[in-house]
Amino acid sequence: YGNLQGLPGQAYGVLEVVKNDTDVLQRYTQTNTDTPFTWQRLKNNNIGGWSNWISVTTANTLSTQEINNDQSLIDLNTDKAIYNPYERVEFEGYVSSNSGKVKVEYYRREVLIDTQTIPFMAGIVNWSWYLPSADNEQYYAKITVVANNGEGNPQYIAINVDSSGKHIPIMGFLSSYGEYNPNNEKKVINNLKRHHVNYLQYYDCYERPEYLIRTNVIGEDSQAGAAVDYWKDLARRQIRADVLREYISLGKKSGIKNMLYIPWGNTSHTSGDGITKEMLLFNDGYKSVDGDLSAVTETLPGGDGKWARYSLMQANPGNSAFKNMLFGSAQKALEVMGFDGLHIDTLGPNYGNTYTLGGTGYGNDKAAEDMPAFINDASSFLNTDSWKKQGSNIRMSFNNVGSWGIDN
């Protein structure tokens, strides 16, 4: 009982509040009259401020001419890309009709296991459903708008359940991080979520393989401190830390694992920044004996006049010192940006006729043997006790290109 700004006089009534990430809907129904009457208003958090109250007639007060029987349901979505057993699934959509109900049927594969009916008036329709106990399972919801003139065409939305994150990996990727626009970042993540992408690879967001995320320099540790605001990627494009953080934050809310991209077996230097000859591979057996740097293969040419800001040079992915350098750089990026894991990318089987320092042959078969060791060593390096105590479980995904080395 009382006053609501923008509405006349005092009245008894019920105030209903419906929220999502960007909008707040208030729906007020006056109950101290012979015929209940309803108003509603909307506030968009990105724009700010409330809209004016508008009258919303209820089903009981609508005349036949006033009822909109449009059975459209648009922008149907759920709150996450993937779920755990027993978790609550939040659904949302926008209806065109101003009177009706939504009929929902839930299926485990082809078996109907539950139903719901949700009445609506106009605008946003949202509801929730709790998942059963089964893990590593797939469900779908069949959703039908029912208006006075009958049922519309059903829509469908899938619900994947996998508490481990191992059984239903659906991969997507991002590649542009130069413009900060929260509305656009939210639109991108919502689209990926709607396609049930639960692992998101942040391609080419790194500055260099030796220091993946540029940070403020403190003392002798070039990886210490917070991430700087901007840096350049391999293709000279601007990378903004705030864009990465916005995507990562939205991804976490949507149940998406955010995977830092790292290049496997490549470095941007042949000397300096901690690079030693033992970390490199050579394309000439004789020159590799003494570590002649002119025999290190350019896997990607770069520099002045080329699209790449620097060259990628072939490194030895089985070398412990090289791995630890790369893992240390990745750990700092995880700490300062909040990534959930690493997406490790190869350039394919291009290790034929290569040699380690001292003249020992390397080759594609040896590189394939080093793949699982690289992944396991990265997991061991990053999943330390201190990280586990924080509830973190650093994930690994790997692109071996064309199934190369898959038997390893």
XYZ file of C-alpha atoms in Angstrom:
408
model
C 0.000 0.000 0.000
C 1.428 3.386 -0.898
C 2.631 5.600 -3.744
C 4.671 4.579 -6.779
C 6.281 7.500 -8.570
C 4.503 8.109 -11.857
C 1.240 6.388 -10.890
C -1.827 8.295 -9.610
C -2.863 8.169 -5.961
C -2.475 5.432 -3.387
C -3.498 1.849 -3.960
C -3.197 -1.673 -2.697
C -1.308 -3.892 -5.104
C 1.392 -6.385 -5.912
C 4.752 -5.337 -7.348
C 6.515 -8.002 -9.416
C 10.181 -7.522 -10.347
C 11.845 -9.488 -13.154
C 15.574 -9.081 -13.842
C 18.209 -10.252 -16.273
C 21.801 -9.076 -16.861
C 20.786 -5.827 -18.553
C 17.094 -5.128 -17.847
C 14.814 -4.735 -14.838
C 11.053 -5.028 -15.396
C 8.626 -3.819 -12.724
C 5.003 -4.941 -13.089
C 2.470 -3.420 -10.628
C -1.040 -4.852 -10.321
C -3.612 -2.815 -8.377
C -5.866 -5.122 -6.330
C -8.246 -2.787 -4.466
C -10.533 -2.308 -7.454
C -13.307 -4.444 -8.861
C -11.152 -5.241 -11.916
C -7.408 -5.596 -11.285
C -5.342 -3.323 -13.485
C -1.659 -3.580 -14.265
C 1.127 -1.147 -15.196
C 4.732 -1.905 -16.029
C 7.993 -0.058 -16.656
C 11.478 -1.055 -17.792
C 15.018 0.029 -16.907
C 18.044 -0.871 -19.043
C 21.209 -0.897 -16.911
C 23.435 0.059 -19.839
C 21.339 3.155 -20.597
C 20.114 4.027 -17.085
C 16.820 5.467 -15.888
C 13.302 4.077 -15.879
C 10.835 4.223 -18.734
C 7.402 5.718 -18.104
C 4.738 3.476 -16.625
C 2.482 1.999 -19.284
C -0.817 0.229 -18.731
C -0.827 -3.495 -19.381
C -4.297 -5.007 -19.535
C -4.678 -8.440 -18.001
C -6.302 -11.403 -19.702
C -9.551 -10.801 -17.757
C -9.880 -7.201 -18.933
C -9.056 -7.709 -22.600
C -11.816 -7.535 -25.134
C -11.700 -9.865 -28.108
C -10.539 -7.003 -30.309
C -7.706 -6.090 -27.943
C -6.103 -9.532 -27.698
C -2.934 -9.989 -29.761
C -2.764 -13.669 -30.682
C 0.675 -13.506 -32.283
C 2.368 -16.726 -31.165
C 5.929 -15.541 -31.852
C 8.677 -16.291 -29.345
C 12.037 -14.680 -30.125
C 15.517 -14.586 -28.582
C 14.944 -17.813 -26.679
C 17.980 -18.544 -24.526
C 19.285 -20.097 -21.324
C 21.676 -18.582 -18.804
C 24.617 -20.961 -19.418
C 26.309 -22.960 -22.134
C 26.645 -26.087 -19.964
C 25.428 -27.210 -16.529
C 26.057 -29.483 -13.576
C 23.602 -32.119 -12.328
C 20.819 -30.687 -10.113
C 21.596 -27.155 -11.337
C 18.834 -24.671 -12.051
C 18.425 -23.676 -15.703
C 17.100 -20.168 -16.331
C 15.108 -19.662 -19.545
C 14.138 -16.378 -21.156
C 12.378 -15.244 -24.307
C 10.295 -12.430 -25.722
C 6.652 -12.989 -26.678
C 4.551 -10.893 -29.055
C 1.162 -11.930 -27.678
C -0.285 -10.032 -24.719
C -2.203 -12.978 -23.320
C -1.397 -16.654 -23.189
C 0.931 -19.257 -21.793
C 4.128 -21.064 -22.659
C 3.986 -24.845 -22.653
C 7.351 -26.509 -22.024
C 8.172 -30.192 -22.440
C 11.538 -31.499 -21.270
C 13.158 -34.510 -22.922
C 16.161 -36.656 -22.102
C 17.053 -37.463 -25.675
C 13.661 -38.758 -26.964
C 12.004 -39.498 -23.604
C 9.616 -36.936 -22.095
C 10.571 -36.458 -18.435
C 8.831 -33.257 -17.290
C 6.416 -30.489 -18.307
C 5.712 -26.913 -17.251
C 3.131 -24.255 -18.095
C 4.045 -20.583 -17.675
C 1.376 -17.859 -18.079
C 2.403 -14.485 -19.497
C 0.962 -11.093 -20.339
C 3.484 -9.364 -22.612
C 7.156 -8.752 -23.136
C 9.684 -10.933 -21.334
C 8.745 -14.447 -20.307
C 11.149 -16.306 -18.065
C 11.086 -19.433 -15.983
C 13.425 -21.977 -14.399
C 13.797 -25.752 -14.279
C 15.995 -27.955 -12.094
C 18.071 -30.616 -13.795
C 17.924 -34.267 -12.710
C 20.872 -36.050 -11.092
C 22.377 -37.606 -14.238
C 25.830 -36.396 -15.297
C 27.283 -36.396 -18.817
C 23.767 -36.118 -20.213
C 21.904 -34.140 -22.850
C 18.380 -32.744 -22.673
C 16.221 -30.524 -24.807
C 13.198 -28.360 -24.128
C 10.299 -28.136 -26.573
C 8.655 -24.747 -26.091
C 5.277 -23.769 -27.524
C 3.405 -20.469 -27.196
C -0.317 -21.030 -26.634
C -2.637 -18.092 -27.384
C -6.411 -17.851 -27.672
C -6.315 -18.914 -31.314
C -4.253 -22.036 -30.672
C -0.621 -23.126 -30.513
C 2.327 -21.705 -32.402
C 5.146 -23.663 -33.958
C 7.355 -25.210 -31.264
C 10.920 -24.063 -30.663
C 13.701 -26.172 -29.212
C 16.734 -25.493 -27.065
C 19.346 -27.980 -25.877
C 20.737 -28.351 -22.340
C 24.106 -30.063 -21.917
C 25.185 -31.471 -18.545
C 28.833 -32.291 -17.844
C 30.360 -31.546 -14.447
C 33.880 -32.523 -15.548
C 33.966 -30.448 -18.721
C 35.636 -33.362 -20.543
C 32.777 -35.173 -22.251
C 31.010 -32.424 -24.198
C 33.724 -29.968 -25.301
C 32.239 -27.539 -27.830
C 34.908 -25.129 -29.001
C 34.648 -21.542 -30.205
C 37.182 -18.773 -30.616
C 37.657 -15.015 -30.499
C 40.239 -13.052 -32.458
C 39.518 -9.325 -32.036
C 40.155 -7.396 -28.822
C 40.797 -3.825 -29.945
C 37.542 -1.996 -29.138
C 35.867 -1.860 -25.746
C 32.096 -2.091 -26.149
C 30.321 -3.966 -23.320
C 27.093 -4.286 -25.302
C 28.938 -5.871 -28.203
C 30.968 -8.172 -25.954
C 27.752 -9.314 -24.272
C 26.117 -9.919 -27.663
C 29.084 -12.048 -28.773
C 29.107 -14.164 -25.599
C 25.323 -14.603 -25.706
C 25.582 -15.864 -29.270
C 28.323 -18.337 -28.334
C 26.326 -19.453 -25.296
C 23.221 -19.986 -27.442
C 25.322 -22.332 -29.603
C 26.392 -24.147 -26.408
C 30.076 -23.235 -26.828
C 31.674 -24.103 -23.488
C 35.369 -23.686 -24.346
C 36.404 -20.323 -25.783
C 39.846 -19.963 -27.357
C 41.354 -16.456 -27.273
C 43.345 -16.665 -30.484
C 46.401 -14.443 -30.931
C 45.788 -12.225 -27.901
C 49.419 -12.638 -26.837
C 52.215 -10.122 -27.327
C 55.041 -12.634 -27.723
C 55.400 -16.328 -26.834
C 57.974 -15.423 -24.191
C 55.610 -12.972 -22.460
C 52.065 -13.772 -23.448
C 50.398 -10.870 -21.640
C 52.392 -7.662 -21.330
C 52.595 -6.606 -17.698
C 54.156 -3.758 -15.773
C 57.827 -4.403 -15.135
C 58.741 -4.740 -11.462
C 62.383 -5.398 -10.612
C 63.955 -8.122 -12.718
C 60.713 -9.961 -13.361
C 59.210 -8.747 -16.661
C 56.097 -10.804 -15.929
C 55.313 -9.286 -12.539
C 52.617 -6.752 -11.806
C 49.214 -6.089 -13.333
C 48.505 -6.236 -17.044
C 49.108 -2.978 -18.890
C 46.161 -1.404 -20.696
C 47.291 -2.086 -24.265
C 49.790 -4.088 -26.300
C 50.343 -5.198 -29.902
C 49.757 -8.743 -31.105
C 51.700 -10.675 -33.750
C 49.802 -8.889 -36.553
C 50.388 -5.417 -35.043
C 46.767 -5.131 -33.910
C 45.945 -3.398 -30.645
C 44.935 -5.692 -27.782
C 43.044 -4.115 -24.882
C 43.202 -5.689 -21.446
C 39.736 -4.374 -20.540
C 38.206 -6.131 -23.569
C 39.826 -9.421 -22.569
C 38.618 -9.034 -18.980
C 35.072 -8.228 -20.115
C 34.921 -11.310 -22.331
C 36.420 -13.480 -19.579
C 33.954 -12.192 -16.962
C 30.961 -12.743 -19.245
C 32.272 -16.156 -20.218
C 32.538 -17.284 -16.602
C 28.953 -16.158 -15.894
C 27.809 -18.207 -18.895
C 29.620 -21.390 -17.852
C 32.264 -20.982 -20.566
C 35.930 -21.888 -19.996
C 38.206 -19.070 -21.188
C 41.317 -20.558 -22.806
C 44.488 -18.510 -23.284
C 46.031 -19.213 -26.689
C 49.688 -20.212 -26.659
C 51.838 -21.248 -29.666
C 53.474 -24.666 -29.260
C 57.123 -25.001 -30.270
C 57.712 -21.405 -31.346
C 59.627 -18.430 -30.064
C 60.066 -14.882 -31.309
C 63.812 -14.812 -30.583
C 66.862 -16.964 -31.131
C 68.742 -15.199 -28.357
C 67.924 -12.898 -25.452
C 64.820 -12.887 -23.222
C 66.012 -16.122 -21.660
C 66.219 -18.052 -24.956
C 69.158 -20.464 -25.159
C 70.392 -22.615 -28.042
C 69.208 -25.737 -26.202
C 65.633 -24.476 -26.648
C 65.876 -24.255 -30.445
C 65.656 -26.624 -33.396
C 67.991 -26.450 -36.400
C 67.453 -27.383 -40.038
C 71.048 -28.410 -40.700
C 72.682 -31.283 -38.841
C 76.211 -29.902 -39.216
C 75.322 -26.395 -38.138
C 73.299 -27.721 -35.207
C 76.451 -29.206 -33.652
C 77.706 -25.765 -32.671
C 74.295 -24.116 -32.576
C 74.638 -21.913 -35.657
C 71.615 -19.603 -35.321
C 71.407 -19.106 -39.080
C 70.090 -22.690 -39.267
C 67.045 -22.032 -37.052
C 63.902 -22.275 -39.225
C 61.475 -19.381 -39.550
C 58.064 -21.018 -39.180
C 56.441 -17.625 -39.874
C 58.403 -14.770 -41.504
C 57.943 -11.382 -39.914
C 59.518 -7.988 -39.403
C 59.643 -4.766 -41.420
C 57.457 -4.852 -44.518
C 55.630 -8.044 -43.466
C 52.230 -8.420 -41.831
C 53.755 -10.192 -38.822
C 55.454 -7.892 -36.320
C 58.178 -10.479 -35.697
C 59.160 -13.903 -36.989
C 58.208 -17.122 -35.255
C 61.268 -19.335 -34.916
C 61.173 -23.093 -34.454
C 61.748 -24.143 -30.859
C 62.062 -27.557 -29.232
C 58.719 -28.297 -27.485
C 60.339 -31.190 -25.626
C 63.007 -29.042 -23.986
C 62.280 -28.666 -20.262
C 63.717 -25.160 -19.982
C 61.657 -23.953 -22.937
C 58.483 -25.482 -21.519
C 59.023 -23.961 -18.085
C 59.628 -20.531 -19.626
C 56.407 -20.776 -21.604
C 54.432 -22.159 -18.647
C 55.715 -19.388 -16.385
C 54.543 -16.787 -18.877
C 51.158 -18.530 -19.110
C 50.817 -18.671 -15.323
C 51.263 -14.930 -15.015
C 48.652 -14.378 -17.737
C 46.228 -16.642 -15.872
C 46.855 -14.757 -12.642
C 46.445 -11.212 -13.960
C 43.641 -11.818 -16.479
C 41.617 -14.695 -15.008
C 41.799 -17.228 -17.841
C 40.555 -20.735 -17.014
C 43.143 -22.693 -18.996
C 45.398 -22.961 -22.040
C 44.590 -23.633 -25.663
C 47.833 -25.019 -27.072
C 48.181 -24.659 -30.846
C 50.675 -26.308 -33.198
C 51.578 -25.343 -36.755
C 51.276 -28.927 -37.917
C 53.877 -31.630 -38.702
C 56.680 -29.365 -39.920
C 59.528 -30.941 -37.923
C 61.017 -33.091 -40.656
C 64.837 -32.868 -40.960
C 65.230 -30.921 -37.741
C 67.937 -31.312 -35.121
C 68.534 -30.356 -31.523
C 71.691 -28.611 -30.371
C 74.552 -31.047 -30.830
C 73.212 -32.752 -33.981
C 70.618 -35.198 -32.645
C 67.736 -35.711 -35.083
C 64.301 -34.584 -33.931
C 61.596 -35.034 -36.609
C 57.800 -35.286 -36.719
C 57.601 -38.575 -34.825
C 59.588 -37.219 -31.895
C 57.506 -34.040 -31.885
C 54.320 -36.140 -31.749
C 55.754 -38.105 -28.812
C 56.383 -34.819 -26.997
C 52.760 -33.676 -27.305
C 51.243 -35.555 -24.331
C 54.270 -34.751 -22.179
C 53.862 -31.047 -22.990
C 50.173 -31.107 -22.023
C 50.756 -33.078 -18.822
C 53.717 -30.930 -17.812
C 51.662 -27.771 -18.361
C 48.866 -29.164 -16.190
C 51.305 -30.122 -13.431
C 53.040 -26.743 -13.573
C 49.822 -24.727 -13.378
C 47.612 -26.837 -11.115
C 49.575 -26.145 -7.972
C 48.246 -26.633 -4.454
C 47.709 -22.892 -4.032
C 45.563 -22.736 -7.169
C 43.561 -25.797 -6.124
C 42.873 -24.236 -2.726
C 41.268 -21.325 -4.593
C 38.977 -23.768 -6.378
C 40.810 -23.399 -9.678
C 41.259 -26.292 -12.080
C 43.358 -25.130 -15.013
C 42.159 -26.835 -18.191
C 44.104 -27.806 -21.311
C 42.925 -27.981 -24.921
C 45.235 -28.871 -27.790
C 45.132 -28.380 -31.570
C 47.408 -30.959 -33.174
C 46.345 -30.046 -36.774
C 44.877 -32.760 -38.976
C 44.974 -35.498 -36.292
C 48.782 -35.488 -36.382
C 50.135 -37.421 -33.398
C 46.680 -38.407 -32.165
C 47.849 -41.954 -31.455
C 50.318 -40.556 -28.933
